[in-house]
Structures are given as structure tokens and as C-alpha cells.
Amino acid sequence: MKRLFVTGGTGFIGARFVSLALEAGYRVQVLTRNTRAAERWKHEGVTVVQGDLLTPGPWQEEAATSEGVVHLAQPLTFGARVTHKRAEAYRDQRLRMDSLLLDSLKPGTVKRLLYVGGTSYYGDQGTRLVAEDATPHPTGWGPYIAPAIESLPRHLERGLPLVEAYPGSVYGLGSWFEEYALEPMKTGKRIFGLKESLTKQMSPIHVDDCARALLHLLEHGEVGRRYFVVDDQPATFGELSQVAAEALGVSYKKTLVPRWLCNLLMGPVVTDSLTSEARLSNARLHGTGFQFLYPTIREGVPALVRQWLEARRRS
Ligand SMILES: NC(=O)c1ccc[n+]([C@@H]2O[C@H](COP(=O)([O-])OP(=O)(O)OC[C@H]3O[C@@H](n4cnc5c(N)ncnc54)[C@H](OP(=O)(O)O)[C@@H]3O)[C@@H](O)[C@H]2O)c1
């Protein structure tokens, strides 16, 4: 059984990934700053490693002796208006986290390193469906993750077996979509949308498929390659909301806000993300033999609604 060292394993995508890795028979070590966050795995054979990616420590030795490393951790992104200043702090922390982790890994010992980036690095790609070799035009969070992504070739050159995965807009239990669409819809409230983003398509993926794809890429991704982790078809936020409303059996009522108001409430970084067009192809991921549970939002969103209603019944 192989040993995996996972950063970000207590997060939204990471928690799902860790459960799948355990089911697949991996011995999993989860790095966290707060061991209480990893309590859910107390009885499931996960080894919790306490440590902070911003501070050198014994966790680096644990990472360096693992056969597999999956790097999902990111600085906090949620919970406040995202100003450029806040995004710059994210950029600096992400760079430091990556460098303390990746510099501690030794070629030859680590057999596979899966790095999780984000498609905001590609930014606004217009209305064409694009593949991983498109020229990035970072928008939203993109400019702030770009320095970390652009330092990855250095690690590949020194022999780290790096595979890069770039999830699109990930929805699932515990995500932005639950908070901004499902909760208000269920209570008859209106959904806020941005006027300028009405026709803009993003590349969504259900968190269960995202975590399954990450595990698949860990095992089948080609070293030195980058993979978009997105559905078969892009969609607008309005389409996601419409499918959710149908699954909930409610009507979709929306209020459109202008760009300046979104800027004021959410900040310029989020506003830029919402107005970017990101129609990304998953042909390369399909080429590795990956099979989706939910190829499009038509399957994924109703599944999320069922999962969400079930979770509410249990709580
Ligand atoms: N969510 C999306 O829609 C989306 C889309 C595209 C790409 N991505 C990428 O996917 C990855 C995972 O995203 P997510 O949304 O699942 O993350 P998340 O829910 O925001 O979780 C962040 C994780 O990072 C860990 N972390 C933060 N600072 C840390 C530090 N200093 N030291 C150690 N661990 C630290 C946290 O662990 P503790 O708090 O337990 O220490 C937590 O597990 C990220 O790289 C993100 O950029 C996400």
C-alpha cells in the first residue's frame, strides 16, 4: 500500500479526495494546522500531521519520505471582500507554501507529485473551447496564482515527477453554490447575478468528479503535463441555477446587479472572475481514460441537490 502526503486534505476538495484515496487503499497523511479539522478521520486510518506550510518544520520530512504528494492547500480565499491587497497577500503566501513544500521533496524518493492549480490562471479565453496549450491571460485570482504556477518548471527540471491539475468552478456540498444559490432558492429568495456575466460561460465540475479526477491523474497523469479538470460542457451561472431550481421544484428568481455594485460588495478580484469567459476542454483528461459520474451540470447539479437535501435531513 502506497503512502500519500496530502496538503489541503481538510478543505472542500481535499476532504473528498482523502476519502477516495482511503477507499482506493492508500495510507494517507493529512497535513493541517489544526488537528481538530482532521477529527473526522480519527477512526479511518489517516495519520494527521500537524504543521503550517508557511513555517519550516518536521512536516517537511514526512512529505519528503512519501511516495506520493498531493498539494491542494491554498491560503484562505473566502469570507471577506477580496481587494487587490488581500489577493497580493494570497499570492505571497501561496508562493511561500509551495516553495517550502516543493523544495523539501527529493527526486527519486517521491514517485508522483500532483499539484492542484486553478483555471483562473488561463483567465478570459473568449468564446472558443480551449485546451491546456492555450496562452494564459490570467484574470480574477489568476494573476495572484501565476507566480506559483510559473515557478513549477524549476521543480520539473530538477527531476520532481510533477503532474498539474487545474479544476474549473467546483460545486458540491460546502461550496459557494450551496451558499449563493441553493440556500436562498429553498427559502424563496432571489438569486443575485451580475448583469455583465449573464452570457459568460465557466467550466464547472461536481466536487465528487473533481476529487475522482485528481486521484485518477495521480495514478495515470503524465509527468510534465497539465490537465483541465472540468465537465464535458461549459455553462453560465444562470444555467446552473436554473437546473438547481428545477431539481428543487422551485422557480428561479434572479436580481441582476451592475458591475460597480459587485465590485463594491465582493471586490475587484471576484468581479473579474465572474466576468471572464472560460470554456475549457477536458479532452486531455478523457484521453487518460477518466470516466465522469456527472459529465455535465444536467447530471451533477441534481445530484448535488439530492446530496444537499439529504444532508439537511440528517442535520
Ligand atoms: N474550490 C474551487 O472551486 C477551486 C477551483 C479551482 C481550483 N481550486 C484549487 O484547489 C485547491 C483546493 O481548493 P479548496 O477550495 O478545496 O481549498 P479550501 O477549502 O480553501 O481549503 C484550504 C486548505 O488549505 C489548507 N491550508 C491553508 N493554509 C495552510 C497552511 N498555511 N498550512 C497548511 N495547510 C494550509 C487548509 O488546512 P487547515 O485549515 O486544516 O490547516 C485547508 O485544508 C486549491 O489549490 C485551489 O486553488 C479550487
GROMACS .gro file of C-alpha atoms and ligand atoms in nm:
model
  363
    1MET     CA    1   0.000   0.000   0.000
    2LYS     CA    2   0.147   0.336  -0.100
    3ARG     CA    3   0.191   0.631   0.134
    4LEU     CA    4   0.038   0.964   0.029
    5PHE     CA    5   0.112   1.301   0.187
    6VAL     CA    6  -0.181   1.537   0.127
    7THR     CA    7  -0.190   1.913   0.189
    8GLY     CA    8  -0.532   2.082   0.196
    9GLY     CA    9  -0.691   1.747   0.291
   10THR     CA   10  -0.925   1.921   0.536
   11GLY     CA   11  -1.053   2.158   0.265
   12PHE     CA   12  -1.351   2.144   0.030
   13ILE     CA   13  -1.195   1.932  -0.248
   14GLY     CA   14  -0.927   1.776  -0.027
   15ALA     CA   15  -1.169   1.612   0.219
   16ARG     CA   16  -1.344   1.434  -0.068
   17PHE     CA   17  -1.008   1.340  -0.218
   18VAL     CA   18  -0.882   1.189   0.110
   19SER     CA   19  -1.194   0.972   0.146
   20LEU     CA   20  -1.148   0.840  -0.208
   21ALA     CA   21  -0.775   0.777  -0.157
   22LEU     CA   22  -0.853   0.574   0.158
   23GLU     CA   23  -1.114   0.373  -0.032
   24ALA     CA   24  -0.853   0.308  -0.301
   25GLY     CA   25  -0.619   0.160  -0.038
   26TYR     CA   26  -0.365   0.440   0.012
   27ARG     CA   27  -0.209   0.509   0.353
   28VAL     CA   28  -0.287   0.879   0.384
   29GLN     CA   29  -0.113   1.150   0.583
   30VAL     CA   30  -0.304   1.479   0.605
   31LEU     CA   31  -0.119   1.799   0.686
   32THR     CA   32  -0.322   2.050   0.886
   33ARG     CA   33  -0.254   2.346   1.111
   34ASN     CA   34  -0.536   2.240   1.336
   35THR     CA   35  -0.571   1.873   1.426
   36ARG     CA   36  -0.938   1.925   1.519
   37ALA     CA   37  -1.009   1.984   1.149
   38ALA     CA   38  -0.895   1.627   1.079
   39GLU     CA   39  -1.101   1.463   1.356
   40ARG     CA   40  -1.344   1.317   1.104
   41TRP     CA   41  -1.073   1.064   1.007
   42LYS     CA   42  -0.980   0.961   1.362
   43HIS     CA   43  -1.106   0.609   1.311
   44GLU     CA   44  -1.031   0.572   0.941
   45GLY     CA   45  -0.658   0.517   0.940
   46VAL     CA   46  -0.550   0.868   0.839
   47THR     CA   47  -0.231   0.995   1.000
   48VAL     CA   48  -0.268   1.359   1.091
   49VAL     CA   49   0.050   1.564   1.056
   50GLN     CA   50   0.035   1.895   1.238
   51GLY     CA   51   0.220   2.171   1.059
   52ASP     CA   52   0.199   2.501   0.879
   53LEU     CA   53   0.314   2.526   0.518
   54LEU     CA   54   0.428   2.880   0.589
   55THR     CA   55   0.675   2.762   0.854
   56PRO     CA   56   0.952   2.506   0.812
   57GLY     CA   57   0.907   2.207   1.042
   58PRO     CA   58   0.909   1.829   1.088
   59TRP     CA   59   0.619   1.804   0.837
   60GLN     CA   60   0.877   1.856   0.561
   61GLU     CA   61   1.049   1.529   0.648
   62GLU     CA   62   0.713   1.346   0.635
   63ALA     CA   63   0.646   1.493   0.290
   64ALA     CA   64   0.997   1.414   0.170
   65THR     CA   65   0.968   1.045   0.259
   66SER     CA   66   0.627   0.988   0.097
   67GLU     CA   67   0.588   0.808  -0.235
   68GLY     CA   68   0.304   1.034  -0.339
   69VAL     CA   69   0.242   1.402  -0.260
   70VAL     CA   70  -0.083   1.579  -0.342
   71HIS     CA   71  -0.072   1.955  -0.294
   72LEU     CA   72  -0.418   2.107  -0.254
   73ALA     CA   73  -0.359   2.363   0.021
   74GLN     CA   74  -0.417   2.728  -0.053
   75PRO     CA   75  -0.434   3.038   0.167
   76LEU     CA   76  -0.781   3.148   0.278
   77THR     CA   77  -0.987   3.285  -0.014
   78PHE     CA   78  -1.334   3.319   0.132
   79GLY     CA   79  -1.510   3.526   0.395
   80ALA     CA   80  -1.436   3.888   0.304
   81ARG     CA   81  -1.437   4.133   0.015
   82VAL     CA   82  -1.135   4.045  -0.199
   83THR     CA   83  -0.930   4.358  -0.260
   84HIS     CA   84  -0.608   4.361  -0.462
   85LYS     CA   85  -0.419   4.397  -0.134
   86ARG     CA   86  -0.580   4.082   0.003
   87ALA     CA   87  -0.509   3.897  -0.319
   88GLU     CA   88  -0.144   4.007  -0.302
   89ALA     CA   89  -0.118   3.856   0.047
   90TYR     CA   90  -0.267   3.533  -0.101
   91ARG     CA   91  -0.007   3.541  -0.380
   92ASP     CA   92   0.285   3.582  -0.137
   93GLN     CA   93   0.158   3.308   0.097
   94ARG     CA   94   0.089   3.067  -0.186
   95LEU     CA   95   0.441   3.114  -0.320
   96ARG     CA   96   0.595   3.054   0.021
   97MET     CA   97   0.376   2.747   0.089
   98ASP     CA   98   0.469   2.596  -0.247
   99SER     CA   99   0.834   2.665  -0.205
  100LEU     CA  100   0.862   2.520   0.149
  101LEU     CA  101   0.683   2.206   0.033
  102LEU     CA  102   0.830   2.153  -0.312
  103ASP     CA  103   1.188   2.243  -0.214
  104SER     CA  104   1.174   1.978   0.060
  105LEU     CA  105   1.092   1.699  -0.190
  106LYS     CA  106   1.369   1.488  -0.336
  107PRO     CA  107   1.364   1.348  -0.690
  108GLY     CA  108   1.379   0.970  -0.671
  109THR     CA  109   1.206   0.940  -0.333
  110VAL     CA  110   0.876   1.097  -0.435
  111LYS     CA  111   0.731   0.891  -0.718
  112ARG     CA  112   0.445   1.123  -0.808
  113LEU     CA  113   0.362   1.484  -0.718
  114LEU     CA  114   0.015   1.613  -0.804
  115TYR     CA  115  -0.005   1.993  -0.796
  116VAL     CA  116  -0.352   2.147  -0.793
  117GLY     CA  117  -0.371   2.487  -0.963
  118GLY     CA  118  -0.678   2.672  -1.087
  119THR     CA  119  -0.819   2.767  -1.424
  120SER     CA  120  -0.826   3.138  -1.331
  121TYR     CA  121  -0.462   3.122  -1.442
  122TYR     CA  122  -0.595   3.091  -1.800
  123GLY     CA  123  -0.833   3.381  -1.741
  124ASP     CA  124  -1.055   3.513  -2.015
  125GLN     CA  125  -1.022   3.290  -2.322
  126GLY     CA  126  -1.314   3.431  -2.520
  127THR     CA  127  -1.590   3.216  -2.665
  128ARG     CA  128  -1.374   2.932  -2.809
  129LEU     CA  129  -1.332   2.597  -2.635
  130VAL     CA  130  -0.962   2.591  -2.545
  131ALA     CA  131  -0.712   2.327  -2.439
  132GLU     CA  132  -0.424   2.334  -2.191
  133ASP     CA  133  -0.178   2.471  -2.450
  134ALA     CA  134  -0.378   2.798  -2.485
  135THR     CA  135  -0.189   3.113  -2.389
  136PRO     CA  136  -0.292   3.212  -2.035
  137HIS     CA  137  -0.445   3.559  -1.980
  138PRO     CA  138  -0.486   3.544  -1.601
  139THR     CA  139  -0.792   3.723  -1.456
  140GLY     CA  140  -0.959   3.725  -1.114
  141TRP     CA  141  -0.738   3.516  -0.884
  142GLY     CA  142  -0.525   3.423  -1.188
  143PRO     CA  143  -0.260   3.697  -1.163
  144TYR     CA  144  -0.216   3.603  -0.798
  145ILE     CA  145  -0.160   3.231  -0.859
  146ALA     CA  146   0.053   3.295  -1.169
  147PRO     CA  147   0.388   3.336  -0.984
  148ALA     CA  148   0.338   2.999  -0.808
  149ILE     CA  149   0.242   2.824  -1.133
  150GLU     CA  150   0.523   2.985  -1.326
  151SER     CA  151   0.780   2.855  -1.076
  152LEU     CA  152   0.674   2.491  -1.134
  153PRO     CA  153   0.905   2.425  -1.434
  154ARG     CA  154   1.201   2.473  -1.196
  155HIS     CA  155   1.083   2.173  -0.993
  156LEU     CA  156   1.023   1.965  -1.303
  157GLU     CA  157   1.373   2.047  -1.427
  158ARG     CA  158   1.527   1.924  -1.104
  159GLY     CA  159   1.350   1.593  -1.153
  160LEU     CA  160   1.030   1.608  -0.948
  161PRO     CA  161   0.763   1.386  -1.111
  162LEU     CA  162   0.511   1.669  -1.138
  163VAL     CA  163   0.159   1.639  -1.280
  164GLU     CA  164  -0.056   1.954  -1.280
  165ALA     CA  165  -0.436   1.952  -1.236
  166TYR     CA  166  -0.646   2.266  -1.296
  167PRO     CA  167  -1.003   2.236  -1.168
  168GLY     CA  168  -1.262   2.477  -1.310
  169SER     CA  169  -1.552   2.607  -1.097
  170VAL     CA  170  -1.604   2.330  -0.844
  171TYR     CA  171  -1.952   2.293  -0.695
  172GLY     CA  172  -2.064   2.050  -0.428
  173LEU     CA  173  -2.159   2.022  -0.062
  174GLY     CA  174  -1.986   2.304   0.126
  175SER     CA  175  -1.926   2.520  -0.181
  176TRP     CA  176  -2.012   2.874  -0.293
  177PHE     CA  177  -2.301   2.731  -0.496
  178GLU     CA  178  -2.472   2.597  -0.185
  179GLU     CA  179  -2.444   2.936  -0.015
  180TYR     CA  180  -2.527   3.161  -0.313
  181ALA     CA  181  -2.790   2.952  -0.491
  182LEU     CA  182  -2.935   2.651  -0.304
  183GLU     CA  183  -2.990   2.812   0.038
  184PRO     CA  184  -3.168   3.124  -0.094
  185MET     CA  185  -3.370   2.931  -0.357
  186LYS     CA  186  -3.500   2.687  -0.098
  187THR     CA  187  -3.630   2.974   0.115
  188GLY     CA  188  -3.793   3.153  -0.181
  189LYS     CA  189  -3.532   3.429  -0.202
  190ARG     CA  190  -3.393   3.582  -0.517
  191ILE     CA  191  -3.051   3.486  -0.653
  192PHE     CA  192  -2.810   3.768  -0.719
  193GLY     CA  193  -2.637   3.764  -1.054
  194LEU     CA  194  -2.401   4.003  -1.228
  195LYS     CA  195  -2.551   4.173  -1.534
  196GLU     CA  196  -2.221   4.161  -1.727
  197SER     CA  197  -2.176   3.789  -1.663
  198LEU     CA  198  -2.517   3.671  -1.791
  199THR     CA  199  -2.378   3.513  -2.108
  200LYS     CA  200  -2.029   3.433  -1.976
  201GLN     CA  201  -1.962   3.063  -1.962
  202MET     CA  202  -1.748   2.897  -1.698
  203SER     CA  203  -1.625   2.539  -1.681
  204PRO     CA  204  -1.794   2.371  -1.386
  205ILE     CA  205  -1.733   2.031  -1.224
  206HIS     CA  206  -1.901   1.847  -0.936
  207VAL     CA  207  -1.664   1.806  -0.640
  208ASP     CA  208  -1.706   1.426  -0.645
  209ASP     CA  209  -1.584   1.413  -1.006
  210CYS     CA  210  -1.311   1.665  -0.930
  211ALA     CA  211  -1.174   1.450  -0.645
  212ARG     CA  212  -1.208   1.132  -0.856
  213ALA     CA  213  -1.022   1.301  -1.142
  214LEU     CA  214  -0.740   1.408  -0.908
  215LEU     CA  215  -0.696   1.051  -0.785
  216HIS     CA  216  -0.706   0.929  -1.145
  217LEU     CA  217  -0.441   1.182  -1.252
  218LEU     CA  218  -0.221   1.086  -0.958
  219GLU     CA  219  -0.215   0.735  -1.100
  220HIS     CA  220  -0.248   0.794  -1.475
  221GLY     CA  221  -0.142   1.155  -1.544
  222GLU     CA  222   0.172   1.201  -1.749
  223VAL     CA  223   0.466   1.366  -1.574
  224GLY     CA  224   0.524   1.718  -1.705
  225ARG     CA  225   0.166   1.756  -1.830
  226ARG     CA  226  -0.115   1.984  -1.724
  227TYR     CA  227  -0.480   1.876  -1.722
  228PHE     CA  228  -0.802   2.078  -1.706
  229VAL     CA  229  -1.042   1.915  -1.461
  230VAL     CA  230  -1.376   2.031  -1.598
  231ASP     CA  231  -1.708   1.894  -1.729
  232ASP     CA  232  -1.785   1.797  -2.088
  233GLN     CA  233  -1.965   2.128  -2.142
  234PRO     CA  234  -1.923   2.482  -2.010
  235ALA     CA  235  -2.227   2.661  -1.861
  236THR     CA  236  -2.337   3.000  -1.732
  237PHE     CA  237  -2.415   3.063  -1.364
  238GLY     CA  238  -2.777   3.118  -1.472
  239GLU     CA  239  -2.790   2.769  -1.628
  240LEU     CA  240  -2.653   2.611  -1.310
  241SER     CA  241  -2.914   2.798  -1.107
  242GLN     CA  242  -3.196   2.703  -1.347
  243VAL     CA  243  -3.108   2.331  -1.325
  244ALA     CA  244  -3.088   2.360  -0.945
  245ALA     CA  245  -3.427   2.531  -0.929
  246GLU     CA  246  -3.582   2.251  -1.141
  247ALA     CA  247  -3.428   1.986  -0.913
  248LEU     CA  248  -3.557   2.168  -0.605
  249GLY     CA  249  -3.901   2.217  -0.763
  250VAL     CA  250  -3.891   2.596  -0.715
  251SER     CA  251  -3.890   2.885  -0.959
  252TYR     CA  252  -3.562   3.061  -1.032
  253LYS     CA  253  -3.598   3.428  -0.939
  254LYS     CA  254  -3.299   3.647  -1.003
  255THR     CA  255  -3.190   4.001  -0.937
  256LEU     CA  256  -2.916   4.137  -1.160
  257VAL     CA  257  -2.666   4.377  -1.012
  258PRO     CA  258  -2.433   4.609  -1.208
  259ARG     CA  259  -2.058   4.561  -1.212
  260TRP     CA  260  -1.988   4.859  -0.983
  261LEU     CA  261  -2.210   4.712  -0.709
  262CYS     CA  262  -2.050   4.368  -0.735
  263ASN     CA  263  -1.713   4.543  -0.714
  264LEU     CA  264  -1.822   4.723  -0.400
  265LEU     CA  265  -1.964   4.412  -0.231
  266MET     CA  266  -1.728   4.134  -0.344
  267GLY     CA  267  -1.424   4.330  -0.457
  268PRO     CA  268  -1.249   4.360  -0.793
  269VAL     CA  269  -1.086   4.015  -0.792
  270VAL     CA  270  -1.415   3.822  -0.767
  271THR     CA  271  -1.588   4.064  -1.008
  272ASP     CA  272  -1.316   3.999  -1.268
  273SER     CA  273  -1.358   3.621  -1.226
  274LEU     CA  274  -1.733   3.643  -1.273
  275THR     CA  275  -1.700   3.839  -1.596
  276SER     CA  276  -1.438   3.612  -1.753
  277GLU     CA  277  -1.522   3.360  -2.021
  278ALA     CA  278  -1.362   3.020  -1.954
  279ARG     CA  279  -1.474   2.746  -2.193
  280LEU     CA  280  -1.218   2.475  -2.130
  281SER     CA  281  -1.184   2.137  -2.294
  282ASN     CA  282  -1.148   1.816  -2.095
  283ALA     CA  283  -1.028   1.614  -2.399
  284ARG     CA  284  -0.685   1.555  -2.243
  285LEU     CA  285  -0.841   1.429  -1.918
  286HIS     CA  286  -1.073   1.200  -2.119
  287GLY     CA  287  -0.766   1.079  -2.308
  288THR     CA  288  -0.628   0.931  -1.984
  289GLY     CA  289  -0.936   0.705  -1.959
  290PHE     CA  290  -1.117   0.909  -1.692
  291GLN     CA  291  -1.493   0.847  -1.675
  292PHE     CA  292  -1.724   1.110  -1.526
  293LEU     CA  293  -2.007   1.029  -1.288
  294TYR     CA  294  -2.167   1.360  -1.389
  295PRO     CA  295  -2.046   1.465  -1.736
  296THR     CA  296  -2.245   1.793  -1.735
  297ILE     CA  297  -2.441   2.010  -1.490
  298ARG     CA  298  -2.759   1.830  -1.610
  299GLU     CA  299  -2.642   1.526  -1.411
  300GLY     CA  300  -2.420   1.695  -1.150
  301VAL     CA  301  -2.648   1.968  -1.018
  302PRO     CA  302  -2.949   1.741  -0.949
  303ALA     CA  303  -2.706   1.501  -0.774
  304LEU     CA  304  -2.582   1.787  -0.558
  305VAL     CA  305  -2.939   1.891  -0.477
  306ARG     CA  306  -3.015   1.533  -0.363
  307GLN     CA  307  -2.695   1.525  -0.153
  308TRP     CA  308  -2.776   1.866  -0.005
  309LEU     CA  309  -3.136   1.777   0.086
  310GLU     CA  310  -3.015   1.452   0.242
  311ALA     CA  311  -2.750   1.639   0.447
  312ARG     CA  312  -3.015   1.885   0.569
  313ARG     CA  313  -3.245   1.598   0.671
  314ARG     CA  314  -2.962   1.439   0.873
  315SER     CA  315  -2.854   1.761   1.050
  316LIG     N1  316  -1.282   2.536  -0.480
  316LIG     C1  317  -1.275   2.560  -0.610
  316LIG     O1  318  -1.378   2.592  -0.677
  316LIG     C2  319  -1.144   2.551  -0.683
  316LIG     C3  320  -1.141   2.573  -0.821
  316LIG     C4  321  -1.020   2.562  -0.888
  316LIG     C5  322  -0.905   2.530  -0.818
  316LIG     N2  323  -0.909   2.511  -0.684
  316LIG     C6  324  -0.783   2.477  -0.616
  316LIG     O2  325  -0.800   2.354  -0.547
  316LIG     C7  326  -0.723   2.356  -0.426
  316LIG     C8  327  -0.814   2.322  -0.310
  316LIG     O3  328  -0.917   2.418  -0.302
  316LIG     P1  329  -1.029   2.409  -0.190
  316LIG     O4  330  -1.135   2.507  -0.231
  316LIG     O5  331  -1.066   2.269  -0.166
  316LIG     O6  332  -0.949   2.465  -0.063
  316LIG     P2  333  -1.008   2.517   0.077
  316LIG     O7  334  -1.140   2.455   0.106
  316LIG     O8  335  -0.996   2.667   0.074
  316LIG     O9  336  -0.906   2.457   0.182
  316LIG     C9  337  -0.781   2.514   0.205
  316LIG    C10  338  -0.693   2.405   0.265
  316LIG    O10  339  -0.560   2.457   0.272
  316LIG    C11  340  -0.508   2.427   0.399
  316LIG     N3  341  -0.414   2.535   0.437
  316LIG    C12  342  -0.432   2.668   0.423
  316LIG     N4  343  -0.326   2.734   0.471
  316LIG    C13  344  -0.239   2.640   0.515
  316LIG    C14  345  -0.112   2.645   0.577
  316LIG     N5  346  -0.051   2.764   0.600
  316LIG     N6  347  -0.052   2.531   0.612
  316LIG    C15  348  -0.112   2.411   0.591
  316LIG     N7  349  -0.233   2.398   0.531
  316LIG    C16  350  -0.296   2.512   0.495
  316LIG    C17  351  -0.626   2.422   0.495
  316LIG    O11  352  -0.591   2.332   0.601
  316LIG     P3  353  -0.609   2.361   0.760
  316LIG    O12  354  -0.701   2.480   0.772
  316LIG    O13  355  -0.668   2.233   0.812
  316LIG    O14  356  -0.471   2.386   0.809
  316LIG    C18  357  -0.733   2.362   0.405
  316LIG    O15  358  -0.728   2.221   0.409
  316LIG    C19  359  -0.660   2.494  -0.417
  316LIG    O16  360  -0.529   2.489  -0.466
  316LIG    C20  361  -0.745   2.578  -0.509
  316LIG    O17  362  -0.672   2.687  -0.565
  316LIG    C21  363  -1.025   2.519  -0.615
   0.00000   0.00000   0.00000
